[in-house]
mmCIF file of C-alpha atoms in Angstrom:
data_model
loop_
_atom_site.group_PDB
_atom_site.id
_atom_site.type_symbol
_atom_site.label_atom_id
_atom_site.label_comp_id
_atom_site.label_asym_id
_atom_site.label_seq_id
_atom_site.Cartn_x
_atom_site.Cartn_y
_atom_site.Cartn_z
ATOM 1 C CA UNK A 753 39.269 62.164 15.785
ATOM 2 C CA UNK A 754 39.432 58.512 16.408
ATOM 3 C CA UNK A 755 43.403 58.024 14.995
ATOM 4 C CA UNK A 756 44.059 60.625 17.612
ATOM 5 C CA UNK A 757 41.702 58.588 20.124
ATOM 6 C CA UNK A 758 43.138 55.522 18.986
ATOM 7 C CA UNK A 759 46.958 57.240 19.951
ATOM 8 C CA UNK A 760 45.936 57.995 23.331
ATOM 9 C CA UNK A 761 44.844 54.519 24.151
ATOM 10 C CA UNK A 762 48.361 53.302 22.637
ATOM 11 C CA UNK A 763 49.748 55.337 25.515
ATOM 12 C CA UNK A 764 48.499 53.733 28.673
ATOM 13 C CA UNK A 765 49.583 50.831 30.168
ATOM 14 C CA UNK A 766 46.118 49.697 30.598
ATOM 15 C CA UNK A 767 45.077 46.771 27.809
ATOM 16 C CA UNK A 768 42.049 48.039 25.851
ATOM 17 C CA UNK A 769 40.503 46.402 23.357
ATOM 18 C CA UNK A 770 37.746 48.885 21.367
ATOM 19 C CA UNK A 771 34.629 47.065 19.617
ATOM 20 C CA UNK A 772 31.879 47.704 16.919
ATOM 21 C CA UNK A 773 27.833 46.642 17.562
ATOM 22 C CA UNK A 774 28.889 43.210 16.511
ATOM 23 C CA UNK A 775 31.784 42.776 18.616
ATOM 24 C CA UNK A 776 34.267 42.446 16.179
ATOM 25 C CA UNK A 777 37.663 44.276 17.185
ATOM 26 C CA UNK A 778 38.196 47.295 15.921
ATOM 27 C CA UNK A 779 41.590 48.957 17.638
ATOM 28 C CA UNK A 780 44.185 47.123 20.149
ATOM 29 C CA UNK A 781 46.070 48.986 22.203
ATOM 30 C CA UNK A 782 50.257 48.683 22.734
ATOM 31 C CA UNK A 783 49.401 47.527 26.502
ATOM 32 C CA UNK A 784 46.853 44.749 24.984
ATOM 33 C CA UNK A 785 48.771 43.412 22.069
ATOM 34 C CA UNK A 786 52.022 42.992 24.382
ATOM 35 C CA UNK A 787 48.896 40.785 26.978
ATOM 36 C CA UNK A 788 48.227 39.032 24.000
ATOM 37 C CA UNK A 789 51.228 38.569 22.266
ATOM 38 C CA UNK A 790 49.654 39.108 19.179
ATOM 39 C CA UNK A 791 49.834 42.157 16.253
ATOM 40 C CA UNK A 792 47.399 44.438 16.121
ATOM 41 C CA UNK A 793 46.900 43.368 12.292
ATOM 42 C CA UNK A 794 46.418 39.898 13.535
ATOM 43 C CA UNK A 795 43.627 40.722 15.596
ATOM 44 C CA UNK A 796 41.600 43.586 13.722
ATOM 45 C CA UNK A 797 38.495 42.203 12.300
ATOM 46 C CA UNK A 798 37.816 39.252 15.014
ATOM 47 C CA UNK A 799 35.076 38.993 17.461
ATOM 48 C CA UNK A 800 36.135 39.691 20.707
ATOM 49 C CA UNK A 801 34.389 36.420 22.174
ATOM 50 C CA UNK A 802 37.437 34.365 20.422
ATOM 51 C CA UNK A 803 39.439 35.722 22.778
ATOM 52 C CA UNK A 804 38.119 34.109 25.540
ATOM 53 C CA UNK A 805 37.235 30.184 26.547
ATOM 54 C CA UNK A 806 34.044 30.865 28.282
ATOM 55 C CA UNK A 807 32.145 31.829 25.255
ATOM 56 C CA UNK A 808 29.018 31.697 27.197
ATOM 57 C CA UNK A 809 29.633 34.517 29.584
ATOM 58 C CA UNK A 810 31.889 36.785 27.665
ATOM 59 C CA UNK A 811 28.458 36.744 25.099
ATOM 60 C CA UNK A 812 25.712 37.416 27.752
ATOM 61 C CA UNK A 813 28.335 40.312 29.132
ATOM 62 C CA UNK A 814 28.568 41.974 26.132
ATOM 63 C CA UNK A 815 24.439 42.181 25.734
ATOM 64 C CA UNK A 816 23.937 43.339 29.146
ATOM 65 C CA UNK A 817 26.279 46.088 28.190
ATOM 66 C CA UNK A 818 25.253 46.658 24.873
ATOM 67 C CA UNK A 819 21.777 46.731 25.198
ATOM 68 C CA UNK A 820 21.961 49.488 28.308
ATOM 69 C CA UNK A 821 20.681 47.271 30.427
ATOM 70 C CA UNK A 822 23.899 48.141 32.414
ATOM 71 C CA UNK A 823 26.519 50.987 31.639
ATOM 72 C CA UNK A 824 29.813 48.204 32.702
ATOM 73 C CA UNK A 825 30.083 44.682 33.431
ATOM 74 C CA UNK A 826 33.034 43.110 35.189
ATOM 75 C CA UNK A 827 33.720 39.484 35.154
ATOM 76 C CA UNK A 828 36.692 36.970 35.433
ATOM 77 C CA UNK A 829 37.171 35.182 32.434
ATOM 78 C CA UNK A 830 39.953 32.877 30.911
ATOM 79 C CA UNK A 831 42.395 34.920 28.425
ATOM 80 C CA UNK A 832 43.500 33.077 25.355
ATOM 81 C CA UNK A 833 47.304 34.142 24.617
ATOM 82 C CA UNK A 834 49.605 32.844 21.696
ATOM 83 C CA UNK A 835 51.313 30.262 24.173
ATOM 84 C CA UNK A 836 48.687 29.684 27.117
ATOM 85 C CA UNK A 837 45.669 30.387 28.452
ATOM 86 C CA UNK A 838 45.703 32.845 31.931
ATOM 87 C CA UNK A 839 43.115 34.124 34.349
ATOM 88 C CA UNK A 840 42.137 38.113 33.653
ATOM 89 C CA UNK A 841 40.031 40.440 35.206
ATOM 90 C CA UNK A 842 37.675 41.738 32.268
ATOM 91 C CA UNK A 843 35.454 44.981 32.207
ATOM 92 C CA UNK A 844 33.165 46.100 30.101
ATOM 93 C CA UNK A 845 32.218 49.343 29.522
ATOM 94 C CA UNK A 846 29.486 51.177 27.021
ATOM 95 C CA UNK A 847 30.806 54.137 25.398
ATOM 96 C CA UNK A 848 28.775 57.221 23.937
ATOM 97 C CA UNK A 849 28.908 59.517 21.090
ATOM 98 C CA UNK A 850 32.375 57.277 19.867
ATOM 99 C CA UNK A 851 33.466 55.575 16.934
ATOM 100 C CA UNK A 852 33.341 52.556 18.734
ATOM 101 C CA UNK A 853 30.424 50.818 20.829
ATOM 102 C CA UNK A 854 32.174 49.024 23.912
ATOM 103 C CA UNK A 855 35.336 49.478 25.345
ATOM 104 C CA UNK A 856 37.283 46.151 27.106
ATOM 105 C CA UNK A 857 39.691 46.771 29.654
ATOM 106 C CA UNK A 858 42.130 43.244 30.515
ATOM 107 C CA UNK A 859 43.914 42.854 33.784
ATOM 108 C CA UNK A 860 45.920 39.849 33.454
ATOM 109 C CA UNK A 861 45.726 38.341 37.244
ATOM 110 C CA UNK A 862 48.996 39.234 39.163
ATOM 111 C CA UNK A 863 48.797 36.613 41.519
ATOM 112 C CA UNK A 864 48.994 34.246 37.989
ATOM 113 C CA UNK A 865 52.817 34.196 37.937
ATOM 114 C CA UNK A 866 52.740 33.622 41.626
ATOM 115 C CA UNK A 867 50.551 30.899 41.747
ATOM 116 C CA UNK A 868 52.333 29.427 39.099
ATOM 117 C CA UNK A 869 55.721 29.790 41.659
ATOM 118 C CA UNK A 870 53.540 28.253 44.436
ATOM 119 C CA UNK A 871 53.063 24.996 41.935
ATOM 120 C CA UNK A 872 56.704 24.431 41.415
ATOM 121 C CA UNK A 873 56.999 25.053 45.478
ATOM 122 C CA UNK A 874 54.563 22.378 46.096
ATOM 123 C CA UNK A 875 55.713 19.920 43.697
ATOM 124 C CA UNK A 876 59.062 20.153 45.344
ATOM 125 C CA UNK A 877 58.045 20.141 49.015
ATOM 126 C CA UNK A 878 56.085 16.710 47.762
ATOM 127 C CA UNK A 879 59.408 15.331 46.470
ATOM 128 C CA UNK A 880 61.305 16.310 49.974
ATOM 129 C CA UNK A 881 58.091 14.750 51.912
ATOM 130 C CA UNK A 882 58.369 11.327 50.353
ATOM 131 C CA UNK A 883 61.772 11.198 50.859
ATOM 132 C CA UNK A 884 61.398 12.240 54.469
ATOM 133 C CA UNK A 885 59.117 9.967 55.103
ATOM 134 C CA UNK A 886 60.244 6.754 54.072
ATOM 135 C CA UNK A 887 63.733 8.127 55.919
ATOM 136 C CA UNK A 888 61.403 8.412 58.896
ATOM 137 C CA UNK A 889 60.156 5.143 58.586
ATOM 138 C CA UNK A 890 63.361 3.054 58.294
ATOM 139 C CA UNK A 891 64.789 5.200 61.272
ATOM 140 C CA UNK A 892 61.610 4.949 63.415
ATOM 141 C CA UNK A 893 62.133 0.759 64.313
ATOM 142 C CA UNK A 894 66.120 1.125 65.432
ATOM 143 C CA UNK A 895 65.682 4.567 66.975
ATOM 144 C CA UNK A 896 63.184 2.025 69.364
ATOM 145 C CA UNK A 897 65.625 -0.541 69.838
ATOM 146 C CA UNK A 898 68.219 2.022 70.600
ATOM 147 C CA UNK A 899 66.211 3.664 73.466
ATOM 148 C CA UNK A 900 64.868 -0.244 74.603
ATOM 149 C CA UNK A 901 68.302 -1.150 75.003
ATOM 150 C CA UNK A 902 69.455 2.050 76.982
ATOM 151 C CA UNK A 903 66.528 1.539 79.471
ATOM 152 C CA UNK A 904 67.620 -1.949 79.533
ATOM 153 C CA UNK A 905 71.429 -1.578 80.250
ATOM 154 C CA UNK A 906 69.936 1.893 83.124
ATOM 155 C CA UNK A 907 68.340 -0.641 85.099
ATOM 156 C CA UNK A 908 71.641 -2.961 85.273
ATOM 157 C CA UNK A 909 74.109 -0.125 86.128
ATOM 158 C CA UNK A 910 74.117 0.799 89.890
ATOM 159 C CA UNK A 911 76.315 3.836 89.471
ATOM 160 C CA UNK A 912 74.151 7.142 89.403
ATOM 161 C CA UNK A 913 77.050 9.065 87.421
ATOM 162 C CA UNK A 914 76.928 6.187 84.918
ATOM 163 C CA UNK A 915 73.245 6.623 84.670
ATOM 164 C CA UNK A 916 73.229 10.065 83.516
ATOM 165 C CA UNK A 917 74.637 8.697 80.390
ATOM 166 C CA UNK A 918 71.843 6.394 79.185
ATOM 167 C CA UNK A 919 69.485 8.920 80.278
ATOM 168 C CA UNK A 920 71.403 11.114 77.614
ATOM 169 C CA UNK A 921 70.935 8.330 75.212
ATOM 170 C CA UNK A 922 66.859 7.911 76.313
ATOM 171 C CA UNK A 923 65.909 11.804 76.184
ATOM 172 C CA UNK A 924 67.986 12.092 72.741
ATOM 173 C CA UNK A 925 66.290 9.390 71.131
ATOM 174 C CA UNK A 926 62.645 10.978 72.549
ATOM 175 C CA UNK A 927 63.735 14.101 70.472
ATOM 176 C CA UNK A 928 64.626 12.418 67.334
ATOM 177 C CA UNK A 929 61.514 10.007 67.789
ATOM 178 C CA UNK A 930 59.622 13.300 67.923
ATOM 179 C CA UNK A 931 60.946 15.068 64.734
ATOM 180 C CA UNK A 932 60.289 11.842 62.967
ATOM 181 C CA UNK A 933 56.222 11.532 63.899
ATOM 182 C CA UNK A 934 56.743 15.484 62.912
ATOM 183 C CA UNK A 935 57.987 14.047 59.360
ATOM 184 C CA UNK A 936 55.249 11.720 59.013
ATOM 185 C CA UNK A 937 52.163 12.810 61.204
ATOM 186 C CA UNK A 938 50.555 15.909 58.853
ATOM 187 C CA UNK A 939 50.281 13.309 55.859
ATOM 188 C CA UNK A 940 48.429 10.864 58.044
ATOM 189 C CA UNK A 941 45.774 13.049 59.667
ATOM 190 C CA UNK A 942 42.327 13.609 58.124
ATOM 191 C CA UNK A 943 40.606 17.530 58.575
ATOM 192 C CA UNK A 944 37.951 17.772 61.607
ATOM 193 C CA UNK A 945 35.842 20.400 60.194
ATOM 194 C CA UNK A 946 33.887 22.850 61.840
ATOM 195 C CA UNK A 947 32.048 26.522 61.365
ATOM 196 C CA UNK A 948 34.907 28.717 63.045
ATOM 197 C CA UNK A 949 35.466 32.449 62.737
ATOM 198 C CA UNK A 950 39.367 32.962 61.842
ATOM 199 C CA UNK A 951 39.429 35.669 64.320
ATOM 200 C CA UNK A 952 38.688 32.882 67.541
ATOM 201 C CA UNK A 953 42.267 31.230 65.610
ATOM 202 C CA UNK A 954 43.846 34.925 65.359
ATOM 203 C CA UNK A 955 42.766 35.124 69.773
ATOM 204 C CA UNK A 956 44.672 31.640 70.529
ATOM 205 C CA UNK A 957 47.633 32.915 68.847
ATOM 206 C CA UNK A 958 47.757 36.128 70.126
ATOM 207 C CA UNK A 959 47.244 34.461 73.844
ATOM 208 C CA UNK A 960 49.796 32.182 73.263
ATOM 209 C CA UNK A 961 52.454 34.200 71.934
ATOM 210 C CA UNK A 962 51.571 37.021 74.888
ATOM 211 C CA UNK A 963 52.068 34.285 77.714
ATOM 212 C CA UNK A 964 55.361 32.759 75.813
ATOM 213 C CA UNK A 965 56.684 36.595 75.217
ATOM 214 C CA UNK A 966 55.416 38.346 77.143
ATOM 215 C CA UNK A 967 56.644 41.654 77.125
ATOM 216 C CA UNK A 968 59.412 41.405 74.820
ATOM 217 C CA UNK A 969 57.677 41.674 72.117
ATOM 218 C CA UNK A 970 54.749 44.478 71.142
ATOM 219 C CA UNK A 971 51.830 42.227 69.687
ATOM 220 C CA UNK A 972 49.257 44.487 67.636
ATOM 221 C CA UNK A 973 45.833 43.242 66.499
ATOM 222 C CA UNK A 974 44.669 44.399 63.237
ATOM 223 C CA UNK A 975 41.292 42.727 62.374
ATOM 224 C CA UNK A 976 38.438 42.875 59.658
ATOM 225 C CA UNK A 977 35.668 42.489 61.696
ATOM 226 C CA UNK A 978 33.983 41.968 58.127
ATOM 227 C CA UNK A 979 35.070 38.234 58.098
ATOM 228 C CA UNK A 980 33.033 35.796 57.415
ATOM 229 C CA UNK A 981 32.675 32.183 59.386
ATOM 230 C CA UNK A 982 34.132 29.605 57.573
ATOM 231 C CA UNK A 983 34.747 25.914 57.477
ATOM 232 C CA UNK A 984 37.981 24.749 58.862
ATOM 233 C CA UNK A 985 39.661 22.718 61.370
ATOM 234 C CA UNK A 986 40.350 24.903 64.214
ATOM 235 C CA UNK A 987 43.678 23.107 65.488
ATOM 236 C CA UNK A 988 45.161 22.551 62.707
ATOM 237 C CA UNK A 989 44.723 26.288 61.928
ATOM 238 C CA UNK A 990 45.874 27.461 65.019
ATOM 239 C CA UNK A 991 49.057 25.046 64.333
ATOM 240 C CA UNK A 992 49.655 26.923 61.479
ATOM 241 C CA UNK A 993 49.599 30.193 62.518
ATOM 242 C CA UNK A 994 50.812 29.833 65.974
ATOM 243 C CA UNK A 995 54.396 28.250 63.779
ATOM 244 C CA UNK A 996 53.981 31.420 61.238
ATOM 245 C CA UNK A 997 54.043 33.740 64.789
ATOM 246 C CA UNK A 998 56.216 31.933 66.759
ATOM 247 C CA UNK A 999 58.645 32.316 63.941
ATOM 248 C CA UNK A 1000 58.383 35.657 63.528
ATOM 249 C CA UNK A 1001 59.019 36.065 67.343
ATOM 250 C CA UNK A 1002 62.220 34.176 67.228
ATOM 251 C CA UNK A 1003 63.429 35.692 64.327
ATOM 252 C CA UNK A 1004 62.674 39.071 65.960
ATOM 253 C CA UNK A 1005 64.379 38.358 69.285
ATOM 254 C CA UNK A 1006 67.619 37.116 67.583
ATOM 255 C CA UNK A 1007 68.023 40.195 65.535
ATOM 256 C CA UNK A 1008 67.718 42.499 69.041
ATOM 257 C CA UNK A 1009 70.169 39.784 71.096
ATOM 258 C CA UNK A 1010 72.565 39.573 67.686
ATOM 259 C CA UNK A 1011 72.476 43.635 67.791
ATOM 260 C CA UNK A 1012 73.543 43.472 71.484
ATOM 261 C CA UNK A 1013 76.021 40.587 71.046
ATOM 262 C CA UNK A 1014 79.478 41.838 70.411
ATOM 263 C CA UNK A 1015 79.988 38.736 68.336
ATOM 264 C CA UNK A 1016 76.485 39.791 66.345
ATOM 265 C CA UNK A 1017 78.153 39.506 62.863
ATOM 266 C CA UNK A 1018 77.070 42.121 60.238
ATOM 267 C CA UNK A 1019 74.703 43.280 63.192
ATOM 268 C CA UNK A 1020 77.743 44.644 64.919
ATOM 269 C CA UNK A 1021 79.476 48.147 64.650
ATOM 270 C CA UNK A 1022 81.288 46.916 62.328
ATOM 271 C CA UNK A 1023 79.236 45.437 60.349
ATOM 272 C CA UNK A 1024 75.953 47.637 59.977
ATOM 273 C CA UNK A 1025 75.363 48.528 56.223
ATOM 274 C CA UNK A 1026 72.575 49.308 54.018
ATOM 275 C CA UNK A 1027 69.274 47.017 54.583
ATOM 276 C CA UNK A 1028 70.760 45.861 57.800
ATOM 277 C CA UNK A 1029 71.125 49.113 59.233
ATOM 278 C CA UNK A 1030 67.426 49.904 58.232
ATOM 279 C CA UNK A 1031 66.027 47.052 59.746
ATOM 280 C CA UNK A 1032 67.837 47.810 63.255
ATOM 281 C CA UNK A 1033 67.103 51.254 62.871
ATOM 282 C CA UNK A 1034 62.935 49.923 62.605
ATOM 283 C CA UNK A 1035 63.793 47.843 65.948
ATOM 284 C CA UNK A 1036 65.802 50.526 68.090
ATOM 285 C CA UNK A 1037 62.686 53.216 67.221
ATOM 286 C CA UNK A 1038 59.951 50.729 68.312
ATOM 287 C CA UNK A 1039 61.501 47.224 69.371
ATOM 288 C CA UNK A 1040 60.122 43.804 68.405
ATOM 289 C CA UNK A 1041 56.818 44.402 66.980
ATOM 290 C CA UNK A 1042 54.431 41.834 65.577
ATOM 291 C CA UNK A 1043 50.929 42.839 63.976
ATOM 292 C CA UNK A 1044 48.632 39.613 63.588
ATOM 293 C CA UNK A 1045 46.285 41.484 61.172
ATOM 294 C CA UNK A 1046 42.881 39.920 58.584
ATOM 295 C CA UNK A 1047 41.084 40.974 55.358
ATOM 296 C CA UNK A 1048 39.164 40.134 52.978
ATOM 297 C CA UNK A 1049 40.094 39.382 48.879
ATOM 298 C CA UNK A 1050 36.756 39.054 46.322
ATOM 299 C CA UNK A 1051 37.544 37.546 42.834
ATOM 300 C CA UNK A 1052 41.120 35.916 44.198
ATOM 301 C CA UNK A 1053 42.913 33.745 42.026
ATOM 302 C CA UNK A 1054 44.238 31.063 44.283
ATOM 303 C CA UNK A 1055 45.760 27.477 43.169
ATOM 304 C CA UNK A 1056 44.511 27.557 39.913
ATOM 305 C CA UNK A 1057 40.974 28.497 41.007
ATOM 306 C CA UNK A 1058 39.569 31.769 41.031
ATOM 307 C CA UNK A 1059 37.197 32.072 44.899
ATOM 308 C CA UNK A 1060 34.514 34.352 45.311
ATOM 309 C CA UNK A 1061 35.970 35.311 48.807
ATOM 310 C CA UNK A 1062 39.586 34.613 50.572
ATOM 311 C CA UNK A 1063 40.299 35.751 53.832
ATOM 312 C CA UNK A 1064 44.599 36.658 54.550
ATOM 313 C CA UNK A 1065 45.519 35.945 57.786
ATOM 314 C CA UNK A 1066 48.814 37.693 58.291
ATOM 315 C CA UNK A 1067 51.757 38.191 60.608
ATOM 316 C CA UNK A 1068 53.727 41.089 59.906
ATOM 317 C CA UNK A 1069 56.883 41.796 61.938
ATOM 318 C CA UNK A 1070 59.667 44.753 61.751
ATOM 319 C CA UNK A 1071 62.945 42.326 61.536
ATOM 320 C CA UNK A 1072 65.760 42.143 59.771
ATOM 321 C CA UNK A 1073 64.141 39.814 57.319
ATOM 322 C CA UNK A 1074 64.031 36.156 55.321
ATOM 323 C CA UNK A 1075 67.551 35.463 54.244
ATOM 324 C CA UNK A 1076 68.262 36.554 50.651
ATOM 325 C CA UNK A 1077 69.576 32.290 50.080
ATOM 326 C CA UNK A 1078 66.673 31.245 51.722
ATOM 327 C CA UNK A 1079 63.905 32.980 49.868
ATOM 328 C CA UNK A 1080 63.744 30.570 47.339
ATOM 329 C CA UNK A 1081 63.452 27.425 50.099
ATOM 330 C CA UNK A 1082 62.016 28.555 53.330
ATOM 331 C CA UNK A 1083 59.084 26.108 53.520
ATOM 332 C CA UNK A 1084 61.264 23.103 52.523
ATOM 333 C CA UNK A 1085 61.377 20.451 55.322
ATOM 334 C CA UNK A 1086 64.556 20.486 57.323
ATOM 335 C CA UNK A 1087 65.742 24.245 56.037
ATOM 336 C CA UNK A 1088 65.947 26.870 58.638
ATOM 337 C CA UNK A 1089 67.695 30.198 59.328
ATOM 338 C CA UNK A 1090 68.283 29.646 63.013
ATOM 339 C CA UNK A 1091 70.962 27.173 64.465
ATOM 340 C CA UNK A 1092 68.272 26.220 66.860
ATOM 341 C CA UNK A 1093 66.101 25.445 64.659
ATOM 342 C CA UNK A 1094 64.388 22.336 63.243
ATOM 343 C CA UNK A 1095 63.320 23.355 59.774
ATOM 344 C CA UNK A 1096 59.709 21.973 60.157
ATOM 345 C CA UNK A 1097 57.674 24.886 61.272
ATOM 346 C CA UNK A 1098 57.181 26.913 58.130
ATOM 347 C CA UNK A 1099 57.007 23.106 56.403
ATOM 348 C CA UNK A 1100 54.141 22.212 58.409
ATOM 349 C CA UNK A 1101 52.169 25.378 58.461
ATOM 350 C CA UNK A 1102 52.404 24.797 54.941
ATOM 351 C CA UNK A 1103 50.808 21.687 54.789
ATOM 352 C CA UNK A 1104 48.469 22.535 57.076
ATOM 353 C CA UNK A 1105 46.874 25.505 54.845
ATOM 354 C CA UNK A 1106 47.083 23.396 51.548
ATOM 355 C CA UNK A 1107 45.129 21.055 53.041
ATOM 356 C CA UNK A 1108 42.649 23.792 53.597
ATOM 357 C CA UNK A 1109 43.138 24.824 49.787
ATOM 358 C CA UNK A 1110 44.647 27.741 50.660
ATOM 359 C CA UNK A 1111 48.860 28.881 50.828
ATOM 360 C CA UNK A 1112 51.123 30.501 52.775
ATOM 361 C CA UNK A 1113 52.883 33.852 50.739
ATOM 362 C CA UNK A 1114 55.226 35.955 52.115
ATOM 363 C CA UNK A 1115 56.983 39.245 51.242
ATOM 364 C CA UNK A 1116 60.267 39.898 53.048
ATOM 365 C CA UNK A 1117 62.594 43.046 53.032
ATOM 366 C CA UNK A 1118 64.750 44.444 56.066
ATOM 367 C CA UNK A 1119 62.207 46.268 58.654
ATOM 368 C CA UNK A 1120 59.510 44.368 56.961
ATOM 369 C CA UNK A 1121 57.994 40.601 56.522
ATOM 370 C CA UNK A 1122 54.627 39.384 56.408
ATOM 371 C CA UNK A 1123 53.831 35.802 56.100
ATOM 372 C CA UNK A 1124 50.048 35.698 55.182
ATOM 373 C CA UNK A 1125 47.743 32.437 54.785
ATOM 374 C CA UNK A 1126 45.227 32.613 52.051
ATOM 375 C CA UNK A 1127 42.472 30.604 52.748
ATOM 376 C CA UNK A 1128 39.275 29.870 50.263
ATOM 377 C CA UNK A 1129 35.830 30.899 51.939
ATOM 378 C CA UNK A 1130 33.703 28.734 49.908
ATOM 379 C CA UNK A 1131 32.989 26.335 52.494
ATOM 380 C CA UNK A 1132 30.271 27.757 54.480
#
């Protein structure tokens, strides 16, 4: 009975790990051993426990369990594999009238190969910020002098026409004066915290986008009313999310004027293929559509910390999509899909969040993308 037992487990793709009185491993499943990376010889025979760094818990688990004080325990616990050590959901469960007394079921955390994506992302964005803003700085002092000496040489000239030109020169260096405090200011400013409910941040937005779009775009709200108050600063999180929205609303009115345009590319007659052709199919049934939507994670695995409660704030629109070559560098400073565009919007909002110790994710196919910020609710 228990070979045959023992076959069935091999089948799923579940890791299970099956355990004597003592705790010492008695059968390994396919699933686990691949988790592990380790033979099923090497690990027959060893106490469970070793298998995890928090000793501690993994030990008053397994008496809970088996000493019926509960029929399954679940807990987060560090994994040990043959080349690192990962985050796992762990579950314990007391089995009856078996060969074996507990049965273990691993769930290696998916959001561990992401998180370890978002590390390389931020280490990155840190190398572009430095470099920005020491650019910044060394621009800032002759981008004054520049617009001194226009306003200088505007009040000499007497002919209007002649005028017009160092005005040119005045409002151009405003705008570049303005993208560099944009380089610089995020680093500079400190968090004014307050108890906020993300939903009064999720309200702004929405207003704001309504009055900018009005009716060119369908804005749906999709709250968890469940959502705790947390700690935040309440600009800075509107910031964020207002640039996540706003984005999406661009992005979304380009791909219906690039459909009209007779010069609209692969958006054209000509030019409508595969994903594209889904995604303007998704806008021709139900035009521009954004959904500015909340919930609630338990037991979330966020920037190398696991958080009793995150709350995703999301904005989910029905466009063509993210780029396929700028996937891999959309919240770099300076990189941007529009020609209009400054690059500094998804940059910022992703400052913004990590200062909150949270990130921005997104998952993007045509007809589809949601950019969601993850934010820790361990403040309050």
């Amino acid at each position: 009975m228990a070979t045959k037992l023992t076959d069935a487990y091999d089948l799923l793709a579940t890791s299970v790990l099956l355990v004597d009185d003592d705790g010492r491993l008695l059968h390994i499943n396919s699933a686990a051993q691949d988790l592990l990376e380790r033979s099923l010889k090497s690990l027959e025979k060893t106490a469970a426990v070793d298998l995890f760094t928090d000793a501690e818990a993994f030990n008053k688990a397994f008496d809970y369990v088996s000493g019926r004080k509960l029929s399954s325990v679940r807990l987060t616990l560090t994994l040990r594999k043959a080349m690192e050590n990962v985050p796992a959901n762990v579950t314990l469960t007391r089995l009856e009238a078996m060969p074996w007394r507990i049965l273990i079921e691993l769930r290696e955390f998916e959001q561990h190969a992401l998180a370890e994506r978002n590390e390389r992302l931020f280490h990155e964005i840190e190398i572009y910020k430095d470099t920005f803003r020491n650019l910044a700085h060394e621009v800032k002092n002759p981008l004054g002098g520049l617009r001194g000496a226009a306003q200088l040489l505007e009040m000499e000239l007497q002919d209007p026409l002649l005028k017009e030109y160092t005005q040119v020169i005045i409002d151009e260096a405003d705008r570049l004066q303005g993208l560099v405090d944009r380089l610089i200011r995020p680093s500079q400013s400190q968090l004014s915290l307050s108890v906020i409910n993300i939903h009064e941040v999720c309200e702004r937005v929405h207003a704001l986008i309504r009055a900018e779009y009005q009716d060119r775009i369908t804005i749906v709200k999709d709250y968890d009313a469940s959502v705790p108050d947390m700690k935040a600063d309440m600009a800075k999180l509107v910031q964020a999310y207002l640039n996540l929205a706003r984005n999406a609303a661009q992005s979304l009115l380009g791909d219906a004027q690039s459909r009209l345009s007779p010069d609209g590319g692969q958006d054209s007659a000509e030019g409508k293929k595969g994903n594209t052709e889904h995604a303007d199919n998704s806008l021709e049934r139900v035009g521009p559509k954004l959904i500015l939507r909340t919930r609630i994670l338990n037991k979330f695995y966020l920037l190398n910390k696991v958080h009793r409660l995150v709350v995703v704030v999301s904005v989910v629109d029905n466009g063509a999509g993210v780029p396929k070559h700028l996937k891999d560098r959309i919240f770099h400073p300076l990189v941007t899909g529009r020609a209009e565009g400054t690059g500094l919007g998804l940059s910022l909002a992703q400052e913004l969040v990590h200062q909150h110790g949270g990130v921005i994710e997104f998952d993007s196919e045509p007809g589809h993308t949601e950019f969601r910020m993850l934010l820790p609710l361990e403040q309050v």
